Coordinates of C-alpha atoms and ligand atoms in Angstrom, one line a residue:
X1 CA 329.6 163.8 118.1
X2 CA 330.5 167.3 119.2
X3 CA 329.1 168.2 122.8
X4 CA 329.7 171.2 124.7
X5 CA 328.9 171.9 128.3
X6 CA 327.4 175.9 128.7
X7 CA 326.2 177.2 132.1
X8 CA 323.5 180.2 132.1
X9 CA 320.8 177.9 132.0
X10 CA 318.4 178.5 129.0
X11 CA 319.1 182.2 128.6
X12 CA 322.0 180.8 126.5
X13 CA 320.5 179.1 124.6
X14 CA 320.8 179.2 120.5
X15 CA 319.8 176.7 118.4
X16 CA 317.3 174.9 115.5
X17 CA 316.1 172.5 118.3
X18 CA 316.0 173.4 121.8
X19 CA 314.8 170.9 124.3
X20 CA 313.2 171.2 127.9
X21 CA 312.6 169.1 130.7
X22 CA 309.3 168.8 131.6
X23 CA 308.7 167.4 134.9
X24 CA 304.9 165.5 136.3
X25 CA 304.5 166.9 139.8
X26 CA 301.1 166.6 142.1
X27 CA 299.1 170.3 142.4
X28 CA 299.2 171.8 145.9
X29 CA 295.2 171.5 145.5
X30 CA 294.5 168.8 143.2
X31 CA 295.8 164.7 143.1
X32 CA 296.1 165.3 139.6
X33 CA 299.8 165.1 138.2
X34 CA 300.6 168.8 136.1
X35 CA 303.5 169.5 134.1
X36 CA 306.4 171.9 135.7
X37 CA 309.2 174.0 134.0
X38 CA 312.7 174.3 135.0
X39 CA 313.8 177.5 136.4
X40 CA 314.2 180.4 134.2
X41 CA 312.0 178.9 131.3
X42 CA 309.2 181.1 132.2
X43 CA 310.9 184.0 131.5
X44 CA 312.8 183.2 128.5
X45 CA 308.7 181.9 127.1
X46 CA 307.4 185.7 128.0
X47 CA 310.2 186.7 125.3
X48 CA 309.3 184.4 123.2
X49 CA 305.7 185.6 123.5
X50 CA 304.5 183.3 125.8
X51 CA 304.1 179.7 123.3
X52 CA 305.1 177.7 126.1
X53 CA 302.3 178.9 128.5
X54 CA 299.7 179.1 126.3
X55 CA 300.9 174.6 125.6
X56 CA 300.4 174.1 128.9
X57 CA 297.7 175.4 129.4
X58 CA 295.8 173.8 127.3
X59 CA 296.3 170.5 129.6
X60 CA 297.6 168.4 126.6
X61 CA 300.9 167.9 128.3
X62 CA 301.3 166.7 131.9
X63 CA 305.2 165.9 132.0
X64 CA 305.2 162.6 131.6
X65 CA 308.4 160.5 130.9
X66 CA 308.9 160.7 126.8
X67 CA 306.3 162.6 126.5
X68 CA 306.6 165.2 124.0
X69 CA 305.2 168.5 122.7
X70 CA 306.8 170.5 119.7
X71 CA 306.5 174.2 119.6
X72 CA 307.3 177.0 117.3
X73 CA 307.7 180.2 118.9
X74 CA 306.6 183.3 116.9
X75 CA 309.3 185.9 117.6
X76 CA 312.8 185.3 118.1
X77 CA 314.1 185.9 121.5
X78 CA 316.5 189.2 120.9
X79 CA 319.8 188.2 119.3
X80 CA 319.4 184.9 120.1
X81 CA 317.5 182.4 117.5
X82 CA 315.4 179.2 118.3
X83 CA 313.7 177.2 115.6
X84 CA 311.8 175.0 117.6
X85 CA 311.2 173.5 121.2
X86 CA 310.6 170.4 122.5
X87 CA 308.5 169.9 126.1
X88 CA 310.0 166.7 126.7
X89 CA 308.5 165.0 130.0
X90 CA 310.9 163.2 132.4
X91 CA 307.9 162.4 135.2
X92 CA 308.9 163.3 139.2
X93 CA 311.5 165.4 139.3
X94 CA 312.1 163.9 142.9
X95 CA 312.3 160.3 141.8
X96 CA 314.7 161.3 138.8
X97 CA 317.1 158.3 137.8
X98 CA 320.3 158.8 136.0
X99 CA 318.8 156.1 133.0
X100 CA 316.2 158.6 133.1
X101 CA 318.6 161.2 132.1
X102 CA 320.1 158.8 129.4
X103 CA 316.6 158.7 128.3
X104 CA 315.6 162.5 128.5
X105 CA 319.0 162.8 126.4
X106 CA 318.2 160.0 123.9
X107 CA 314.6 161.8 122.9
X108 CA 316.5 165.0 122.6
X109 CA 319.0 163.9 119.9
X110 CA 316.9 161.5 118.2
X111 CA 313.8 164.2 117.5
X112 CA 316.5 166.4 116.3
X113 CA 318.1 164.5 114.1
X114 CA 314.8 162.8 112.8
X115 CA 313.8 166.5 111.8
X116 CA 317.9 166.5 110.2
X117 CA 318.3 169.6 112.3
X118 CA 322.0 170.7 113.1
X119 CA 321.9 172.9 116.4
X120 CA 321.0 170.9 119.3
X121 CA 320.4 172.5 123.2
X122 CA 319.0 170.4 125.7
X123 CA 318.6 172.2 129.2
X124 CA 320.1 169.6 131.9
X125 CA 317.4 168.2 134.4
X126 CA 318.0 168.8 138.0
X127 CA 316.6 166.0 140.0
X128 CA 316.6 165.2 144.3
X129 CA 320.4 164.0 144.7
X130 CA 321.8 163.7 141.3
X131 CA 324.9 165.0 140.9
X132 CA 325.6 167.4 138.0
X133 CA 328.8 166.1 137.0
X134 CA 326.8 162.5 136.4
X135 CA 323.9 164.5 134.8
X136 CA 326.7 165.6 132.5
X137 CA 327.3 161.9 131.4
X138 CA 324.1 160.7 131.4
X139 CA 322.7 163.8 129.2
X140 CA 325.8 163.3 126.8
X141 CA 325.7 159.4 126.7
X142 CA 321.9 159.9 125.6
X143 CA 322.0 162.4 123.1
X144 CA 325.0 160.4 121.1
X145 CA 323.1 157.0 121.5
X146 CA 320.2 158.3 120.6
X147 CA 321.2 160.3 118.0
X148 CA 322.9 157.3 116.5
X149 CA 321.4 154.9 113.1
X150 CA 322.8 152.5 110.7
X151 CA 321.8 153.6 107.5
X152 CA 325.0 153.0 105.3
X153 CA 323.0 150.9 103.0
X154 CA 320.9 153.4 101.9
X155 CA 321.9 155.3 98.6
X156 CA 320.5 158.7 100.0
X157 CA 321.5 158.6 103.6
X158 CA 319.0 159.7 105.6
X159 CA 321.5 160.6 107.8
X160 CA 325.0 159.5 109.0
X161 CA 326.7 156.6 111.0
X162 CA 329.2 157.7 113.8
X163 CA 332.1 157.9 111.4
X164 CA 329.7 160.3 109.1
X165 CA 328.5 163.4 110.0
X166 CA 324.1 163.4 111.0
X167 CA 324.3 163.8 114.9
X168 CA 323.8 167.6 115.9
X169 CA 326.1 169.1 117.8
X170 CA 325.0 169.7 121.1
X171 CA 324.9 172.2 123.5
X172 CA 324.1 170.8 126.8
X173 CA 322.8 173.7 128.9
X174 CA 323.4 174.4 133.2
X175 CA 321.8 176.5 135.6
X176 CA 325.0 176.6 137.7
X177 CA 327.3 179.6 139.3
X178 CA 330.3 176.6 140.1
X179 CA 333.0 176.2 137.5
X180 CA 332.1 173.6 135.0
X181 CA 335.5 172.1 134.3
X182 CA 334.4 168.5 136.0
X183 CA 330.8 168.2 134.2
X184 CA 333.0 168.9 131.0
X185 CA 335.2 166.1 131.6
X186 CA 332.6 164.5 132.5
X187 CA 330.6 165.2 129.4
X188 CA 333.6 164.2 127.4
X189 CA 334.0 160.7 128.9
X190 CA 330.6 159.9 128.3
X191 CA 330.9 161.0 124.6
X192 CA 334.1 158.4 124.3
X193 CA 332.0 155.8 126.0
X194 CA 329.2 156.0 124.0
X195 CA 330.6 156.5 120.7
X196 CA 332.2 153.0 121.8
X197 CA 329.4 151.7 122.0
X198 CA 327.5 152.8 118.8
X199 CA 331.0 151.2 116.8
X200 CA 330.0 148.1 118.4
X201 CA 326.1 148.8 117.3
X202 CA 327.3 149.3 113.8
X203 CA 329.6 145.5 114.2
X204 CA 326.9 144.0 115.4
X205 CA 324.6 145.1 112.7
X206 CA 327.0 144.6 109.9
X207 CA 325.5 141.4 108.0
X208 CA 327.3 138.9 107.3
X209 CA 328.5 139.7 103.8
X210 CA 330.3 142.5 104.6
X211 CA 332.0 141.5 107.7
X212 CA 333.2 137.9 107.8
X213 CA 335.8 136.9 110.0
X214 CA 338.4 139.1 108.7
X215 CA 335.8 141.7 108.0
X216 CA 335.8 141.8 111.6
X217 CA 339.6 141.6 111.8
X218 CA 340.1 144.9 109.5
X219 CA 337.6 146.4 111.7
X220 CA 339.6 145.6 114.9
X221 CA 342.9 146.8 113.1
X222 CA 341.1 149.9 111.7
X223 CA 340.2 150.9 115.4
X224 CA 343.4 149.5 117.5
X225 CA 345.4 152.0 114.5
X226 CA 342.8 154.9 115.5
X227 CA 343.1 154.4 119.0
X228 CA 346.8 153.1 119.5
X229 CA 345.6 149.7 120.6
X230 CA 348.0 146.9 119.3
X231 CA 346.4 144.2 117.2
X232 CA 347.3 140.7 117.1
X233 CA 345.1 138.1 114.2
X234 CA 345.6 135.0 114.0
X235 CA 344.7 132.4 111.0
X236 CA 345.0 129.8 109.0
X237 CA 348.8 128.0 109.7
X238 CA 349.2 129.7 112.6
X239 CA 345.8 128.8 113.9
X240 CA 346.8 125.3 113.6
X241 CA 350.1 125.5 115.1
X242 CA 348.1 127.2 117.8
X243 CA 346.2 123.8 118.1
X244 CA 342.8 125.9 117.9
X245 CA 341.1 122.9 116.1
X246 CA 337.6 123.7 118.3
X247 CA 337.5 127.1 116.4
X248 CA 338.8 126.1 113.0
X249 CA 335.9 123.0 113.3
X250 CA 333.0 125.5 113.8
X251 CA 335.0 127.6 110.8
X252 CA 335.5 124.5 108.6
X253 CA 332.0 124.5 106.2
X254 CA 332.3 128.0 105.3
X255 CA 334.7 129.8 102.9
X256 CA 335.6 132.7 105.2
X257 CA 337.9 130.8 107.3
X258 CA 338.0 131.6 111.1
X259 CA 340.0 134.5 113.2
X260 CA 341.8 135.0 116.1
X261 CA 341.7 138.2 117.3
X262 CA 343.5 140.0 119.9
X263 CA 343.4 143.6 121.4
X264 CA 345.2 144.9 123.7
X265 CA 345.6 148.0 126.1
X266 CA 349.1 148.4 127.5
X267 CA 347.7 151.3 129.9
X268 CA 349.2 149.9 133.0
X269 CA 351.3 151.8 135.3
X270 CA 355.6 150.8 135.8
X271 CA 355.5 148.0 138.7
X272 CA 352.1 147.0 138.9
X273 CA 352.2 143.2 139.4
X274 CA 349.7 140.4 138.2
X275 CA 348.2 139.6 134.9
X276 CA 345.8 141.6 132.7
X277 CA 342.0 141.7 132.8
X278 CA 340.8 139.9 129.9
X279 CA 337.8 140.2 127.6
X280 CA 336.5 137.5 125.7
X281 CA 334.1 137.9 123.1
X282 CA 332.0 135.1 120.7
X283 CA 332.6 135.9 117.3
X284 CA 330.0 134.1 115.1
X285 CA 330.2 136.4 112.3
X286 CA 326.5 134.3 111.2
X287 CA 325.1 131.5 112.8
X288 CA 323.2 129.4 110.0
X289 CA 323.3 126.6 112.4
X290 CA 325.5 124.6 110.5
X291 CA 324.6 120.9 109.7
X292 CA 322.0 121.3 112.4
X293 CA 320.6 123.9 110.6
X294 CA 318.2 126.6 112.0
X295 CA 314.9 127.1 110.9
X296 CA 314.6 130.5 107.8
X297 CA 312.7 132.3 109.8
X298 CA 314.2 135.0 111.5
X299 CA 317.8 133.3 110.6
X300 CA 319.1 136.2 109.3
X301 CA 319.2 138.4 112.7
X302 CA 321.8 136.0 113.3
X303 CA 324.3 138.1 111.8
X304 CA 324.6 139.2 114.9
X305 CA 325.9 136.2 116.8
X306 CA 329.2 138.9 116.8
X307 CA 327.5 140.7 119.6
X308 CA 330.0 139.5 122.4
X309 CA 332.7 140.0 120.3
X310 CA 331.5 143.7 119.6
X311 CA 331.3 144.5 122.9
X312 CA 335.2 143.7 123.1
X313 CA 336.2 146.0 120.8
X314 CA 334.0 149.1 121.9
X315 CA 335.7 148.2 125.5
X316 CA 339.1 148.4 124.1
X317 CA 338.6 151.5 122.1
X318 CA 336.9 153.3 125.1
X319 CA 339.9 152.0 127.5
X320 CA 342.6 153.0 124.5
X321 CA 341.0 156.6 123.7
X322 CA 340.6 157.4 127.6
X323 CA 343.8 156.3 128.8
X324 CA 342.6 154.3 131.4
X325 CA 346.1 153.3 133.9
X326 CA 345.4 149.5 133.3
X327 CA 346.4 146.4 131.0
X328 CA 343.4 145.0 129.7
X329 CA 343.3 142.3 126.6
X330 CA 340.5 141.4 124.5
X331 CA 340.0 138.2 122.4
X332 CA 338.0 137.0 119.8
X333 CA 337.1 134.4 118.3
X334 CA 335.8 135.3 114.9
X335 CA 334.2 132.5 112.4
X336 CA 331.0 131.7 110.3
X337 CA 328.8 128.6 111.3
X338 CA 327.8 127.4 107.7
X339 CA 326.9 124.0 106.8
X340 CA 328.9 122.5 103.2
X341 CA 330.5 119.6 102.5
X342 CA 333.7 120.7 104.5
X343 CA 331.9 121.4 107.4
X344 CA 331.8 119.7 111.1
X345 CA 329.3 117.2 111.5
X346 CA 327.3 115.9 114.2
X347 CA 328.7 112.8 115.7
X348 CA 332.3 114.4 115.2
X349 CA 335.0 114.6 118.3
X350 CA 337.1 117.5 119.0
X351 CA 340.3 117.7 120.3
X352 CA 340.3 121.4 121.6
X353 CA 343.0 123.6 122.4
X354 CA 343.0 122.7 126.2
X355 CA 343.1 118.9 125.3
X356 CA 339.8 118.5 126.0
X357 CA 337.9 116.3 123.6
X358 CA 334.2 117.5 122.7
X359 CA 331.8 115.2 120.9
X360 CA 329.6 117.7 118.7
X361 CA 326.0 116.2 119.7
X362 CA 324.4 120.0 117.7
X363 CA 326.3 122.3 115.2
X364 CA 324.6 125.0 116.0
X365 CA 325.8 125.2 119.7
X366 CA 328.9 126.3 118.0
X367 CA 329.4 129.5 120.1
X368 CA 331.0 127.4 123.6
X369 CA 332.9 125.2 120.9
X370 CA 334.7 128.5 119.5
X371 CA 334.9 130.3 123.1
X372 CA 336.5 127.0 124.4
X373 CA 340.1 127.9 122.4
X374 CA 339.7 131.0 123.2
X375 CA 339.2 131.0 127.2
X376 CA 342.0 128.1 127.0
X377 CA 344.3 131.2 125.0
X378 CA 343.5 133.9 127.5
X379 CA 344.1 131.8 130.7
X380 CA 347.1 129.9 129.3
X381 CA 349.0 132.8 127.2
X382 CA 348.0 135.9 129.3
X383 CA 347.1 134.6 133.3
X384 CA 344.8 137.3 133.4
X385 CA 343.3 138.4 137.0
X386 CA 339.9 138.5 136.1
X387 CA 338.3 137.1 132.6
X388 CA 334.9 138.1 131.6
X389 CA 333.3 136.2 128.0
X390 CA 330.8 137.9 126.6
X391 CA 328.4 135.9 124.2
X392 CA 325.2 135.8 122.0
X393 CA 324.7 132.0 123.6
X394 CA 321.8 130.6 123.9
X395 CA 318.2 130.6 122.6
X396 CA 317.4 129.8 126.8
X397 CA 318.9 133.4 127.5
X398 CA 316.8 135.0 125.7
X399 CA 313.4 133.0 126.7
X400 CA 314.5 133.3 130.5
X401 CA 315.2 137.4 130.9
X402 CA 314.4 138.8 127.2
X403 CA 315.7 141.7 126.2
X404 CA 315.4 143.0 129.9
X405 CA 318.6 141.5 131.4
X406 CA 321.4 139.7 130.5
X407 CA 322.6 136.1 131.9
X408 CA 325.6 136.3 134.4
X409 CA 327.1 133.4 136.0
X410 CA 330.8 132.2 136.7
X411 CA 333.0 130.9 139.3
X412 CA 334.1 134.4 141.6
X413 CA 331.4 136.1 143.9
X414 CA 333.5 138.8 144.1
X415 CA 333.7 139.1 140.8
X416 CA 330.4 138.7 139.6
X417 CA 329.3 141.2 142.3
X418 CA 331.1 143.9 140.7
X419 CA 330.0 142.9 137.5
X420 CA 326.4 143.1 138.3
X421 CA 327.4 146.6 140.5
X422 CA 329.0 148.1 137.0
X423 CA 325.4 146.9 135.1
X424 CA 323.1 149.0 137.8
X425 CA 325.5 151.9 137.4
X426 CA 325.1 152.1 133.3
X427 CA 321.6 150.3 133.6
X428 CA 322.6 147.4 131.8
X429 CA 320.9 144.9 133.8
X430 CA 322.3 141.8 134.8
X431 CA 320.6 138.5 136.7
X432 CA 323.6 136.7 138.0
X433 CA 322.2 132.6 138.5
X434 CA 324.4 129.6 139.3
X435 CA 326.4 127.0 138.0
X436 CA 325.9 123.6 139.7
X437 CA 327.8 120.4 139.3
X438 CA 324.2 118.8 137.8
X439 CA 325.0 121.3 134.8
X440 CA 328.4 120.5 134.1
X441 CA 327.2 116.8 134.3
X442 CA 324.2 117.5 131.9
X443 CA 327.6 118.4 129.2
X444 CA 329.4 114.9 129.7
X445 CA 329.5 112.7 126.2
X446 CA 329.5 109.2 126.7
X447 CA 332.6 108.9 124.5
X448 CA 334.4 111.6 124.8
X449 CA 335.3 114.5 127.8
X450 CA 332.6 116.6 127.2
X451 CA 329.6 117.0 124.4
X452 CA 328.6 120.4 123.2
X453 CA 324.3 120.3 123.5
X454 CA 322.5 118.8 126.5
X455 CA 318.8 118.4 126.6
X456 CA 316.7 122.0 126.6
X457 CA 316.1 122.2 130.9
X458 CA 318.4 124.8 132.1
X459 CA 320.1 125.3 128.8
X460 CA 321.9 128.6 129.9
X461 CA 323.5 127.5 132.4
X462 CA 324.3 124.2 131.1
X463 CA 326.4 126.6 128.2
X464 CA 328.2 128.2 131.2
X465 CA 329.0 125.1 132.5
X466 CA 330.8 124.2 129.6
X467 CA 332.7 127.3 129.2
X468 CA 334.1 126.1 133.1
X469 CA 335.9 123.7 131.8
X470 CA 338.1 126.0 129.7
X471 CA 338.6 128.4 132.7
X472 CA 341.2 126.9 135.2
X473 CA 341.2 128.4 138.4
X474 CA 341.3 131.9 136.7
X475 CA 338.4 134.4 138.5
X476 CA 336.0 134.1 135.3
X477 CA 332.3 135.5 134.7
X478 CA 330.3 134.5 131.6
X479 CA 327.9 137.0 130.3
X480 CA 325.0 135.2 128.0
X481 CA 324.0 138.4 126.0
X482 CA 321.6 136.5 123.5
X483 CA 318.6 138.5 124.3
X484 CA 320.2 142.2 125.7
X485 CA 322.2 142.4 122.0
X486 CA 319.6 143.2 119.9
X487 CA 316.0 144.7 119.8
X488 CA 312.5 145.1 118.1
X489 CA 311.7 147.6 120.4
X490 CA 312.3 151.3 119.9
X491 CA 313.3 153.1 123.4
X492 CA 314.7 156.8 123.8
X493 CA 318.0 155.9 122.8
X494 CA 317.6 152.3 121.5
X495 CA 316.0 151.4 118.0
X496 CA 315.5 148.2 116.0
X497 CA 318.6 146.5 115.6
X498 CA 322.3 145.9 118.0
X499 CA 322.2 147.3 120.8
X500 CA 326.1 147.6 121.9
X501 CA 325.0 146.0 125.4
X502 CA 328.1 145.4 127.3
X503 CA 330.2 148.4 126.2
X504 CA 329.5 150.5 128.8
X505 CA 329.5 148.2 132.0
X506 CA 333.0 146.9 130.8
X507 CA 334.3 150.2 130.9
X508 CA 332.4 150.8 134.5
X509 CA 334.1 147.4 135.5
X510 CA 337.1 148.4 134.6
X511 CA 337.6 151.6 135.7
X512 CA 336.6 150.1 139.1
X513 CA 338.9 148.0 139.1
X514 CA 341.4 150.7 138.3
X515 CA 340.0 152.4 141.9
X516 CA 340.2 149.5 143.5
X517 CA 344.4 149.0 142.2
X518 CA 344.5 153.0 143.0
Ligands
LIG1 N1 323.6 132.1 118.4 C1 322.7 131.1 119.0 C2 322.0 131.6 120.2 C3 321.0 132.8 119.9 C4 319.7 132.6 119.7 C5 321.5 134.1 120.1 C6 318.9 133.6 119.5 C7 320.6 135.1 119.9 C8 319.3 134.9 119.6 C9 323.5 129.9 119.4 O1 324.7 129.6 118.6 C10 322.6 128.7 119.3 O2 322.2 128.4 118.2 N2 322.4 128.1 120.4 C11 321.5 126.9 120.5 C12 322.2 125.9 121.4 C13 321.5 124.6 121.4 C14 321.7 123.9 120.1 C15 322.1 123.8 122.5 C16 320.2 127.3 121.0 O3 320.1 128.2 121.9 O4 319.2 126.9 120.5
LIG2 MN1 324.2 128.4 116.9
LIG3 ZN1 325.5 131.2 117.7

């Protein structure tokens, strides 16, 4: 999506859709809450011939967040054209949050590219101690979520996808004297980082027809070529000589056989020591359940059980496009959970990668059974510094913190600290819970190391607990995205449908990690 940065404030503005924020403040006489333009509004409205007044006045509109008011002006305002503007609230301007800027930004590209309009301007909000540079991002990392749908499968395309054209080009627009060279870059990052995240969206809501396993694979060697990542996949023979017999038995019952699948960022400076960072990512191109089959309804959302792995690639890209000074690897583990008469049964024992037998007690807990190989891979081939798995996991995630938070836990402090530090900054929540040794005995099989379903108490942490065993002593978080990856509910810049969660914290987290190396 094309986004350019313009100072002038909203005398320069030009476009089918202008946008402006509207903030709630308290009258000097009155409790009541009243809406309040920006600088420099009034004036361009008197040219206009005075539509935005005569709105307000009428007391329909007080400001509030999301709230919106759609106005036509009559006559054109000199040389310059605007088709339409939106009042769009954003609440106290003194209590203004950078998510709320996301939002503002969200509402902006979504109205106009619900109305298919092609010129977007958005006038930036100014809030008590935000920083313009990060109003930059946050506008920009809005407007190109928000403006984003998945639509390919319609014959008339209501509009586009990231790869085809729909979003508006957008003019974000600054009431600032300074030079505007860092809120460009700014701007710019944000666009790279978003954009990430909506190729993860359209991953995750791929169903499961068009991207099996090696859909997925094509889809991680289409963007490592775009990007200059390299791409490693590994299957069939090689998968076997790899001894990953925990991800070929969740892969075994369906006839899209399984995928490893490795990214990888080579962006780290001459002479820096120590291993890469590692991203790990459950791969479930569909989750029938297997055997232990899931109930039909609602079955199908589980095309999605990709989520984690999503996230890895939008990392990568983001990491590969901006040139971040780092090594950072991400692995997948791609397969389809299907029950046949080749497929795993319950009762089965596993001898996984990392020797560890596993005695399949559920097929459908098949996502720890696939991310065992693949935590036993990173640690064993790679000795990565830090290792964070990100998965659609459990059921229990989703029950305990819905689609408000997303499940950390892992065996680092540290690192789960900065973890949950990179979530505030992007507002991609994260409840960080523990791991105790009750868990990891909860997992135990009475014949073999470990069995892959307990009983239902505690059962996210019982998952994580299993994933432990795969870790060593590398510095590992596990992420239980189940309920953050995908949404019924519609939100400035979310809409029905994968959400890309992760994306954007990863990229935090690794750039502060890059700071911290600095
Ligand atoms: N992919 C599911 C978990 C899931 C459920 C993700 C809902 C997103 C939304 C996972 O493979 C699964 O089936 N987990 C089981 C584990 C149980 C059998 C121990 C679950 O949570 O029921
Ligand atoms: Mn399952
Ligand atoms: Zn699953």
């Amino acid at each position: 999506m094309k986004i350019s940065v313009k100072s002038g404030g909203v005398s320069a503005a030009s476009a089918d859709l202008l946008v402006i924020p509207v903030s709630s403040e308290p009258s000097k006489t009155g409790n009541k809450a009243g809406p309040r333009l920006p600088q420099g509004v009034a004036s361009l409205d008197r040219s206009l011939g005075g539509v935005i007044a005569q709105a307000l006045a009428s007391g329909d509109f007080q400001g509030r967040p999301d709230q919106r008011m759609l106005l036509y002006p009559a006559s054109p305002a000199g040389q310059k054209s605007i088709g339409r503007i939106l009042l769009l609230g954003i609440g106290d301007r003194n209590a203004l949050t950078l998510e709320a800027v996301r939002r503002f930004g969200g509402g902006a590209a979504g109205e106009a590219r619900e109305r298919k309009l092609r010129r977007l301007a958005i006038l930036a909000p100014r809030g008590r101690g935000l920083r313009a540079e990060a109003c930059a991002g946050a506008l920009a990392e809005g407007a190109v979520l928000g403006a984003y749908r998945y639509d390919r499968f319609k014959s008339q395309p209501r509009s586009g996808t990231v790869r085809s054209p729909g979003a508006p080009t957008t003019t974000l627009l600054f009431d600032l004297s300074e030079g505007l060279s860092g809120l460009r870059k700014s701007a710019r990052e944000a666009v790279v980082c978003a954009e990430s995240q909506n190729v993860a969206r359209d991953l995750s809501n791929a169903p499961g027809n068009e991207l099996p396993p090696a859909g997925l694979a094509r889809e991680a060697r289409r963007v490592a070529r775009e990007t200059g990542l390299h791409c490693r996949v590994l299957r069939g023979a090689e998968l076997e000589r790899g001894k990953f017999s925990a991800l070929l038995a969740v892969g075994a019952g369906s006839a899209n056989p399984p995928q490893l699948i490795v990214l990888e960022h080579r962006g780290a400076r001459k002479g820096s020591s120590g291993g890469p960072l590692c991203l790990v990512g459950k791969g479930i191109t569909f989750d029938s359940g297997g055997i232990s089959i899931k109930p039909s309804p609602g079955m199908g959302d589980m095309k999605h059980d990709m989520s984690g792995a999503a996230a890895v690639v939008g990392a990568l890209r983001a990491a590969a496009t901006l040139k971040l000074p780092i090594h950072v690897v991400g692995i997948i583990a791609a397969a389809e959970n299907m029950p046949s008469g080749t497929a795993y049964r319950p009762g089965d024992v596993i001898r996984s990668r990392s020797g560890k037998t596993i005695e399949v007690t559920n097929t459908d807990a098949e996502g720890r059974v696939v991310l065992a190989d693949a935590l036993d891979y990173a640690v064993k081939h790679y000795k990565p510094k830090a290792m964070i798995d990100l998965a659609t996991l459990t059921g229990a995630a989703m029950i305990a913190f819905g689609p408000w938070a997303t499940g950390a836990m892992g065996n680092d402090d540290a690192l789960l600290e900065e973890i949950r530090q990179a979530g505030e900054a992007t507002s991609e929540r994260m409840c960080v819970i523990p791991l105790l040794p009750e868990h990891l005995k909860e997992m135990i099989s009475p014949i073999a190391d470990l069995k892959n379903s307990g009983a239902r108490e505690g059962g996210v942490s019982t998952a994580g607990a299993f994933l432990q065993e795969f870790v060593g002593d590398t510095p590992w978080a596990h992420l239980d995205i189940a309920g953050t990856g995908w949404t019924n509910r519609r939100t400035p810049y979310h809409r029905h449908g994968a959400t890309g969660v992760g994306v954007r914290m990863l990229v935090a987290w690794v750039r502060a990690r890059v700071q911290q190396n600095a």
